[in-house]
Tab-separated table of C-alpha atoms and ligand atoms in Angstrom:
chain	number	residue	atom	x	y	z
A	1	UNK	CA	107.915	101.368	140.772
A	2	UNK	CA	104.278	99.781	139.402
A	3	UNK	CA	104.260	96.167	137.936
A	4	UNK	CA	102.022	96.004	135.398
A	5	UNK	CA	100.961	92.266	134.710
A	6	UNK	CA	98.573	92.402	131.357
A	7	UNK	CA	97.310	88.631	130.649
A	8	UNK	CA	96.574	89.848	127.044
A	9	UNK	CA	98.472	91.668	124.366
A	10	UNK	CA	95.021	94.016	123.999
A	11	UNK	CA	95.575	94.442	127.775
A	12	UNK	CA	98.973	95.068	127.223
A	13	UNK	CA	98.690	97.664	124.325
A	14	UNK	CA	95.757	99.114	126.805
A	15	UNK	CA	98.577	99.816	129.333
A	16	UNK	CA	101.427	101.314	126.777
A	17	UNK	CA	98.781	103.735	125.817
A	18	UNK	CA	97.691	104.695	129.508
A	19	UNK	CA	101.566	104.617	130.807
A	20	UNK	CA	103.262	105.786	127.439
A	21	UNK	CA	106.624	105.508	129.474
A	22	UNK	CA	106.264	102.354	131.249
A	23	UNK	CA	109.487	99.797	130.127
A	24	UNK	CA	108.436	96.912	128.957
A	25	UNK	CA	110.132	93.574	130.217
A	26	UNK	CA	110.402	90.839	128.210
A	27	UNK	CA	113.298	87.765	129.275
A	28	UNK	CA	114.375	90.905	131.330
A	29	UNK	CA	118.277	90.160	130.481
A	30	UNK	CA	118.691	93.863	129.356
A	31	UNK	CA	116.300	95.692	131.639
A	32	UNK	CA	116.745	94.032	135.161
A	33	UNK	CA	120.922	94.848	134.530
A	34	UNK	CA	119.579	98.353	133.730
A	35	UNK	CA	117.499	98.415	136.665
A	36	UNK	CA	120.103	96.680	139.572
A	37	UNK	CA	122.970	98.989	138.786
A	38	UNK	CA	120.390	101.856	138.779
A	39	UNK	CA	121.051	103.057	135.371
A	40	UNK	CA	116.976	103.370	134.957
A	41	UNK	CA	114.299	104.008	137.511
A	42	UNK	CA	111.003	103.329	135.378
A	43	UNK	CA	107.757	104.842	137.079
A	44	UNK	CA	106.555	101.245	135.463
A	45	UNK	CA	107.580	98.189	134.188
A	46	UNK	CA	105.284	96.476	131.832
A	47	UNK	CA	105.685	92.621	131.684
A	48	UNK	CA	104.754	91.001	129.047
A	49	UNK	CA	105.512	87.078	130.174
A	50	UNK	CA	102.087	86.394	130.478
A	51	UNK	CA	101.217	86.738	126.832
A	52	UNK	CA	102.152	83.289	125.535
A	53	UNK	CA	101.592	83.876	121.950
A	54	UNK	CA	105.408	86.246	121.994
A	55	UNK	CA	106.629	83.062	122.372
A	56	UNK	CA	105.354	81.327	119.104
A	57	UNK	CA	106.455	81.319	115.572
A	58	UNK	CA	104.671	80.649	112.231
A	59	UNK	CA	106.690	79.494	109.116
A	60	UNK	CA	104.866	80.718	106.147
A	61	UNK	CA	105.722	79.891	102.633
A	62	UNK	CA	108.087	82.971	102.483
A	63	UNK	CA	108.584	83.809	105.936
A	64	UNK	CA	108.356	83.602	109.341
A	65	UNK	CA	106.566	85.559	111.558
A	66	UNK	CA	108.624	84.995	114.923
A	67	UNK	CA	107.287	86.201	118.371
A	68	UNK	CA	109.228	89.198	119.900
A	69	UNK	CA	110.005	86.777	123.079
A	70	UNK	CA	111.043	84.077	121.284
A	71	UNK	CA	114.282	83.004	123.165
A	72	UNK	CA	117.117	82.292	121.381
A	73	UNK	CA	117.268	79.095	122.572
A	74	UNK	CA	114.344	78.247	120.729
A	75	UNK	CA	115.402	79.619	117.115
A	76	UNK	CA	118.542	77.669	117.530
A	77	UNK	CA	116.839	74.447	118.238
A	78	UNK	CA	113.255	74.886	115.479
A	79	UNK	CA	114.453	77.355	113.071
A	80	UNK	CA	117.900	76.538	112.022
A	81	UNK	CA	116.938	75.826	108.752
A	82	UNK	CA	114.681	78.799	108.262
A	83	UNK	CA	116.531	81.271	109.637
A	84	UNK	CA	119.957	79.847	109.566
A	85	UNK	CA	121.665	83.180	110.002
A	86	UNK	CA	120.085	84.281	113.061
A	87	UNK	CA	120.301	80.910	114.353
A	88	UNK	CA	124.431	80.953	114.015
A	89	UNK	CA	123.812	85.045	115.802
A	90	UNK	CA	122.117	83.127	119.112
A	91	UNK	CA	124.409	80.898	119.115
A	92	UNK	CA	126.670	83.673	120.285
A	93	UNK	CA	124.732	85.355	122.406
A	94	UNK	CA	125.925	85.345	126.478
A	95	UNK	CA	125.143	81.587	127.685
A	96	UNK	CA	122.359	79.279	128.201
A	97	UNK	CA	120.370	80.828	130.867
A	98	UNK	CA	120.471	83.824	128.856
A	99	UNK	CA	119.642	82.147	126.119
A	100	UNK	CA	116.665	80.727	127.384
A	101	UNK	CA	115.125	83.783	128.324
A	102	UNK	CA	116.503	86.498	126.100
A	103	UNK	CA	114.440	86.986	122.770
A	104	UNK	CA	115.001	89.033	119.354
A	105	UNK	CA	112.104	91.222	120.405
A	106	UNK	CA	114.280	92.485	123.507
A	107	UNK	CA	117.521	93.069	121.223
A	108	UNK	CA	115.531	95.446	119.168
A	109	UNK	CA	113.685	97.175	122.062
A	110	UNK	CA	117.465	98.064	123.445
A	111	UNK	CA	119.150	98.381	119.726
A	112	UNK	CA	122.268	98.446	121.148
A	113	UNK	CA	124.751	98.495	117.822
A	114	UNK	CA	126.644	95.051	119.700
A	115	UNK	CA	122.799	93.174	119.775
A	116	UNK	CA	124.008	89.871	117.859
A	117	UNK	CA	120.720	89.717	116.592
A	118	UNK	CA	120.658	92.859	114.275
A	119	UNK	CA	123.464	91.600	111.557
A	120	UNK	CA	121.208	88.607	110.999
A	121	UNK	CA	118.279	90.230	110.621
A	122	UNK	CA	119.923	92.928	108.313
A	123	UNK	CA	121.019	90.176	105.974
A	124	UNK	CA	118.133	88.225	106.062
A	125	UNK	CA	115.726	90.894	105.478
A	126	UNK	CA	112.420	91.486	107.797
A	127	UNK	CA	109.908	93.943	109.086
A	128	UNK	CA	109.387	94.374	112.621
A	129	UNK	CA	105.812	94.308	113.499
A	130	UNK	CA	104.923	97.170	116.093
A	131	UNK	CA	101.301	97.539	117.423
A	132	UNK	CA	99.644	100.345	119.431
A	133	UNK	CA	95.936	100.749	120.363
A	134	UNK	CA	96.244	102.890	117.372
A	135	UNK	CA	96.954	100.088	115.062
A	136	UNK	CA	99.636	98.016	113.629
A	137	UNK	CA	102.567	98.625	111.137
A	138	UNK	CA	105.466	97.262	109.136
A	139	UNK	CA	108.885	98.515	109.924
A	140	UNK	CA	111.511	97.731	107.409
A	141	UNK	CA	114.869	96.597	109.632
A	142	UNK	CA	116.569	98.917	107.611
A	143	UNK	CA	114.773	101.972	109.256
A	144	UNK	CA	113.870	100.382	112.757
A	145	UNK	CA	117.497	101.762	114.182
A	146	UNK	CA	117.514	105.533	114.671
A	147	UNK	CA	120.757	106.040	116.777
A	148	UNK	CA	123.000	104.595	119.305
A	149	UNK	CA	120.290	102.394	121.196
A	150	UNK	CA	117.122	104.601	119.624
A	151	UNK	CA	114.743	102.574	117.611
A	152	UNK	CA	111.821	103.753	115.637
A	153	UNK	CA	109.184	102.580	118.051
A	154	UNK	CA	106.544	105.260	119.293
A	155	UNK	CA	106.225	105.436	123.039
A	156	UNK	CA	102.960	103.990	122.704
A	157	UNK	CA	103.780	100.884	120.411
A	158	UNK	CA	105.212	97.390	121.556
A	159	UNK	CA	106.791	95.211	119.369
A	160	UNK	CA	104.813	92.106	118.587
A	161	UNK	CA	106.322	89.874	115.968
A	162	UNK	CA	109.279	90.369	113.776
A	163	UNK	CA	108.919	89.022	109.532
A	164	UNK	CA	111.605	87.608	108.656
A	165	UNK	CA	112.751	85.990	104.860
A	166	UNK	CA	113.243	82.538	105.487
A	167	UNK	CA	116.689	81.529	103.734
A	168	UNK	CA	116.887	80.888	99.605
A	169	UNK	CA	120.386	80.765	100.267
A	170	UNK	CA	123.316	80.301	102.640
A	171	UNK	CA	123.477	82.578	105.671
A	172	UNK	CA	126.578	83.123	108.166
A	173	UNK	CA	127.535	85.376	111.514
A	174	UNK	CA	130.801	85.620	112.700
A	175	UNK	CA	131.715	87.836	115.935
A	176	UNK	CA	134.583	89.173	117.322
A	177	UNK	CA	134.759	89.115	120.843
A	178	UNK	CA	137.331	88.827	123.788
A	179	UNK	CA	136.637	85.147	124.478
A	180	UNK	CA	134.562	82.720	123.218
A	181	UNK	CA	131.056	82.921	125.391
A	182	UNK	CA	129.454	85.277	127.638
A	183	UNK	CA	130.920	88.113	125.096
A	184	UNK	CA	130.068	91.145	124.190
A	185	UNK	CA	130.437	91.610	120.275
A	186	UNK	CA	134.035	93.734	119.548
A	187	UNK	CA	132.517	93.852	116.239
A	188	UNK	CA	129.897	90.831	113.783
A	189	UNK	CA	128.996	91.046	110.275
A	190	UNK	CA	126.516	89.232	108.769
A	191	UNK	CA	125.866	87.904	105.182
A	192	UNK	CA	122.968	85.824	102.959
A	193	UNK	CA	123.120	85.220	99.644
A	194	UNK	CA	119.612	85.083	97.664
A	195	UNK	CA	119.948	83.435	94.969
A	196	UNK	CA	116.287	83.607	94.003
A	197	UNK	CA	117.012	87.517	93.611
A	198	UNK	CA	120.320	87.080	92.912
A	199	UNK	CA	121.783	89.516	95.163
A	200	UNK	CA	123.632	89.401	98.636
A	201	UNK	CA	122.643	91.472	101.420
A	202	UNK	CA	124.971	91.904	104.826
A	203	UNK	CA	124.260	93.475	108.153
A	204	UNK	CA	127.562	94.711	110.637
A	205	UNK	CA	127.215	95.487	114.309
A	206	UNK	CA	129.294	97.219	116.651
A	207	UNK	CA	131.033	99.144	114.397
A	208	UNK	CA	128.785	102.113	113.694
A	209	UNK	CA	126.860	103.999	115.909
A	210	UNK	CA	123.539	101.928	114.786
A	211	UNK	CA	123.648	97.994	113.198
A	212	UNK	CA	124.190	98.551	109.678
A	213	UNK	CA	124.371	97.346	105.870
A	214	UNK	CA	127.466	97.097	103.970
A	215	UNK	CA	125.171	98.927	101.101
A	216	UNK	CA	128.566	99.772	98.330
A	217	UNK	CA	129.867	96.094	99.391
A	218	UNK	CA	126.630	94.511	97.743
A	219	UNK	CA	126.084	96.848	95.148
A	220	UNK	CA	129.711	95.987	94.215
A	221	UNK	CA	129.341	92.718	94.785
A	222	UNK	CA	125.801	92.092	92.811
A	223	UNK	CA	127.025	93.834	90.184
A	224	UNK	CA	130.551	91.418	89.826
A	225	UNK	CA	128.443	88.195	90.373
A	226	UNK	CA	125.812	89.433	87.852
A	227	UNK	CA	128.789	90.231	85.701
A	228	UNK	CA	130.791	87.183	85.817
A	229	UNK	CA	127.744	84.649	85.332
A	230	UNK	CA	128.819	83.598	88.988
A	231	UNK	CA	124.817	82.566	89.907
A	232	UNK	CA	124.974	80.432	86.821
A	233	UNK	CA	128.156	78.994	86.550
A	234	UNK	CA	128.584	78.582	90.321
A	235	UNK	CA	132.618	79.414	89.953
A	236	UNK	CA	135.282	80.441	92.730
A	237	UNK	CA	134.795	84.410	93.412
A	238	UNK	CA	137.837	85.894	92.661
A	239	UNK	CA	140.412	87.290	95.403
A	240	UNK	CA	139.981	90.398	93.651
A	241	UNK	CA	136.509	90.128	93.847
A	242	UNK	CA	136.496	89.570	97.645
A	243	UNK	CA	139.242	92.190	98.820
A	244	UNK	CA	137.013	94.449	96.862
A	245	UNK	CA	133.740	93.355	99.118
A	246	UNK	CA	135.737	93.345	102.348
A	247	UNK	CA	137.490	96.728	101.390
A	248	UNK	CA	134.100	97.936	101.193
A	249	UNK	CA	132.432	96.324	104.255
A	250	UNK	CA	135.486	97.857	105.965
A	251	UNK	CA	134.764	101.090	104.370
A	252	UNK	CA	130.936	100.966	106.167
A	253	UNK	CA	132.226	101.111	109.460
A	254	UNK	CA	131.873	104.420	111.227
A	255	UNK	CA	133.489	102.948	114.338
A	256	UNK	CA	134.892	104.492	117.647
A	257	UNK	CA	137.589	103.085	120.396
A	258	UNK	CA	135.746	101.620	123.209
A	259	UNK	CA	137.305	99.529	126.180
A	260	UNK	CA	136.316	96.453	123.768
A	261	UNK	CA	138.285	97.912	120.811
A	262	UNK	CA	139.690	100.486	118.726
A	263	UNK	CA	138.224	101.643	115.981
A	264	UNK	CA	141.136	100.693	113.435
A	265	UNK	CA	140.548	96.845	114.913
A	266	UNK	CA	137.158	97.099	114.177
A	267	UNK	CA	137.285	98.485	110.854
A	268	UNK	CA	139.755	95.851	110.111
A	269	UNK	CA	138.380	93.068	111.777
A	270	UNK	CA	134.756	93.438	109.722
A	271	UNK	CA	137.036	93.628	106.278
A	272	UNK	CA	138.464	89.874	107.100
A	273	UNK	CA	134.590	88.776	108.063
A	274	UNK	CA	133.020	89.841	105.252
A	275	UNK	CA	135.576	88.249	102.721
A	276	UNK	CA	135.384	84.415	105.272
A	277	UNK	CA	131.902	85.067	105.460
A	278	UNK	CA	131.646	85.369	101.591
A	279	UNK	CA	133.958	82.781	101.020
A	280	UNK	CA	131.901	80.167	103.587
A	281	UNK	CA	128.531	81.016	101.801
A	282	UNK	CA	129.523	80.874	98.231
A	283	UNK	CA	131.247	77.374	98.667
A	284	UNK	CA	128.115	76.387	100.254
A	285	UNK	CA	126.167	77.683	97.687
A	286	UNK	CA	128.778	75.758	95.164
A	287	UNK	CA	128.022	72.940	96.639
A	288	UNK	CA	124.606	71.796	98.141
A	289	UNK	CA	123.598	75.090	98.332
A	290	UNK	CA	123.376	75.727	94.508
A	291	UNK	CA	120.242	73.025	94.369
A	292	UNK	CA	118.232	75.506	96.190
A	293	UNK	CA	114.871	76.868	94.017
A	294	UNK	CA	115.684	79.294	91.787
A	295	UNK	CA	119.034	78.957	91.578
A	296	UNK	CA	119.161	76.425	88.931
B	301	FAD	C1	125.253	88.367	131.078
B	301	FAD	C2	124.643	88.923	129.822
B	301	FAD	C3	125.237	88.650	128.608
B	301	FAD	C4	124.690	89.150	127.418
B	301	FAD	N1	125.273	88.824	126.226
B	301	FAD	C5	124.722	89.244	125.076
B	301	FAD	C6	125.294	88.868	123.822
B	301	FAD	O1	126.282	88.132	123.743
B	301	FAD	N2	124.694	89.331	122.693
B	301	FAD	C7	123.583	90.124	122.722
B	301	FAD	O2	123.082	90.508	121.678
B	301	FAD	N3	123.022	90.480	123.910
B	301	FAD	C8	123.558	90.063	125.068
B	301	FAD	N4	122.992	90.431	126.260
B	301	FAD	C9	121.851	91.352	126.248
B	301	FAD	C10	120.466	90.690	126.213
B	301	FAD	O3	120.506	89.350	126.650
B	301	FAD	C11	119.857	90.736	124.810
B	301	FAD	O4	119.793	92.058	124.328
B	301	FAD	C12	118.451	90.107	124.754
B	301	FAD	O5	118.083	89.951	123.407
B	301	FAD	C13	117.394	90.945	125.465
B	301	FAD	O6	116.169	90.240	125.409
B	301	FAD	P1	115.161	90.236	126.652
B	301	FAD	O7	113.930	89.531	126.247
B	301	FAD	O8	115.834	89.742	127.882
B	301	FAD	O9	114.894	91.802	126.782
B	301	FAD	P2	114.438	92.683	128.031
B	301	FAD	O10	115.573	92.905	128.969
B	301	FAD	O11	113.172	92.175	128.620
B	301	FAD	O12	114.123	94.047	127.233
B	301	FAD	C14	115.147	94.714	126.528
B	301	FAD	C15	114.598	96.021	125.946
B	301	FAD	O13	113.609	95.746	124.976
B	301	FAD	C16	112.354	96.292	125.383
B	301	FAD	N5	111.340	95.284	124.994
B	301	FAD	C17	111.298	93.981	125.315
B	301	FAD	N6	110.256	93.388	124.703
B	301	FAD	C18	109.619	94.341	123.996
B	301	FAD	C19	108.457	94.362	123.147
B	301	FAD	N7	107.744	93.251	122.892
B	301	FAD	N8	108.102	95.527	122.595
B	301	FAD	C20	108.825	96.664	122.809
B	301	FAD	N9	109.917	96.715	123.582
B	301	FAD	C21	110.311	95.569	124.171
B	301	FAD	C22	112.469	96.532	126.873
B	301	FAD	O14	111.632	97.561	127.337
B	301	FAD	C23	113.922	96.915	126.984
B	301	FAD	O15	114.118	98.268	126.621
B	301	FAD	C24	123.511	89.942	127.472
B	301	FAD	C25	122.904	90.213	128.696
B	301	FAD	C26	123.461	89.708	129.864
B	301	FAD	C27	122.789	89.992	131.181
């Protein structure tokens, strides 16, 4: 196996085109696993800790533009406010050392449907940012995950930033797992209200073959809040209202049975998420939440 040890990301973009299948390594907490129990022999590994700029985020008036090897660590500890969704997601994520080095650009490169990053970013809203020597593009989140750890990358591109909507609104994650840390998700669901669009947007993982969006939830959901005056008037949702959304969220699973769970838990499970989740955002939103901008 080569070690290729670019000091630039042009260098590094140089070397993806040369070596098309050479695996990047980022904090290396997915690939070196893949690598020690032999699950992939790569003719090269590409590492990309010598680019320091992966590491750093900009917050721009409506987003931020966060490295791919940002470690979660980090986006706990500066961008809680920002991107307080994803910030709850690395919160979950294994344990500190893996924290430390493990970055939202590596949960994307793997897309495994468990990633805790994925729901976040689903419900925030972002565009990956994926660069060959060819040139760069957008990629909505919402078409980055092709299968069951496929992602819409070209063998030549790297990812080299993701865009992500910093919050109008409140955000939560909850995950199901078999403990508390150092877990694997059984199932997560995301949610973020946006109260400057009005609208609510969701992400679930590890109950579908890909991360996904609750899509009929929030149209349901938009629609009922739109209805009721709800942005306005800042009332309770109705139970009705929120066994309809979690009926629906349920409904978006396409789950299997896995040594972690069945697919009936799972399906289940995401229903009582979404309708806490819902419930935790909207009272925030009640409260302090409804003096955001362009909610008034
Ligand atoms: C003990 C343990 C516990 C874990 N627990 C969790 C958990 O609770 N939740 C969770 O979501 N994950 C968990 N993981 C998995 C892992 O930590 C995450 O997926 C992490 O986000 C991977 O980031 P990384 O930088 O280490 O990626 P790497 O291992 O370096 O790379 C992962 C994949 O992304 C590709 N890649 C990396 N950077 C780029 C780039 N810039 N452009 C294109 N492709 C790229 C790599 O080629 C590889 O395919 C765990 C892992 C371990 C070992």
């Amino acid at each position: 196996m080569d070690f290729l040890r670019p000091a630039s990301w042009e260098e590094a973009l140089a070397a993806k085109a040369e070596h098309p299948t050479a695996v990047p390594i980022a904090g290396g907490t997915d690939v070196m696993v893949e690598i020690n129990f032999d699950h992939r022999r790569p003719e090269y590994l590409l590492d990309l800790n010598r680019i320091g700029e992966l590491s750093e985020w900009e917050v721009g008036r409506r987003s931020v533009r966060l490295g791919a090897s940002v470690p979660y660590s980090a986006i706990m500890e500066h961008l809680r406010t920002e991107l307080p969704g994803l910030a709850l997601a690395s919160h979950t994520v294994a344990s500190p050392q893996i924290r430390n080095r493990g970055g939202v650009g590596g949960n994307l490169g793997t897309a495994s449907p468990a990633g805790d990053a994925h729901p976040a970013l689903l419900a925030a809203g972002c565009e990956v940012e994926a660069e060959s020597v060819r040139g760069t593009r957008l990629i909505p989140i919402d078409a980055f995950y092709t299968g069951v750890k496929r992602n819409a990358l070209e063998p030549d591109e790297l990812i080299r930033a993701v865009h992500i909507r910093k919050a109008d609104g409140p955000q939560q994650y909850s995950k199901v797992g078999t403990r508390n840390a150092m877990v694997i998700a059984v199932c997560a669901f995301g949610i973020a209200l946006h109260p400057e669009t009005r609208t609510v947007r969701t992400g679930i993982g590890s109950a579908a073959p890909t991360p996904v969006r609750a899509k009929e939830a929030e149209e349901f959901l938009n629609a009922a809040l739109e209805e009721g005056g709800f942005w306005e008037n800042g009332k309770i949702i109705t139970p009705a209202i929120a066994k309809q959304f979690a009926a629906l969220a349920s409904g978006a699973c396409n789950p299997i049975d896995d040594v972690r769970g069945t697919a009936k838990y799972r399906r289940h499970a995401v229903g009582i998420m979404a309708r806490r989740t819902l419930g935790w955002t909207w009272e925030q939103y009640r409260g302090a939440g409804r003096t955001l901008e362009g909610a008034a």
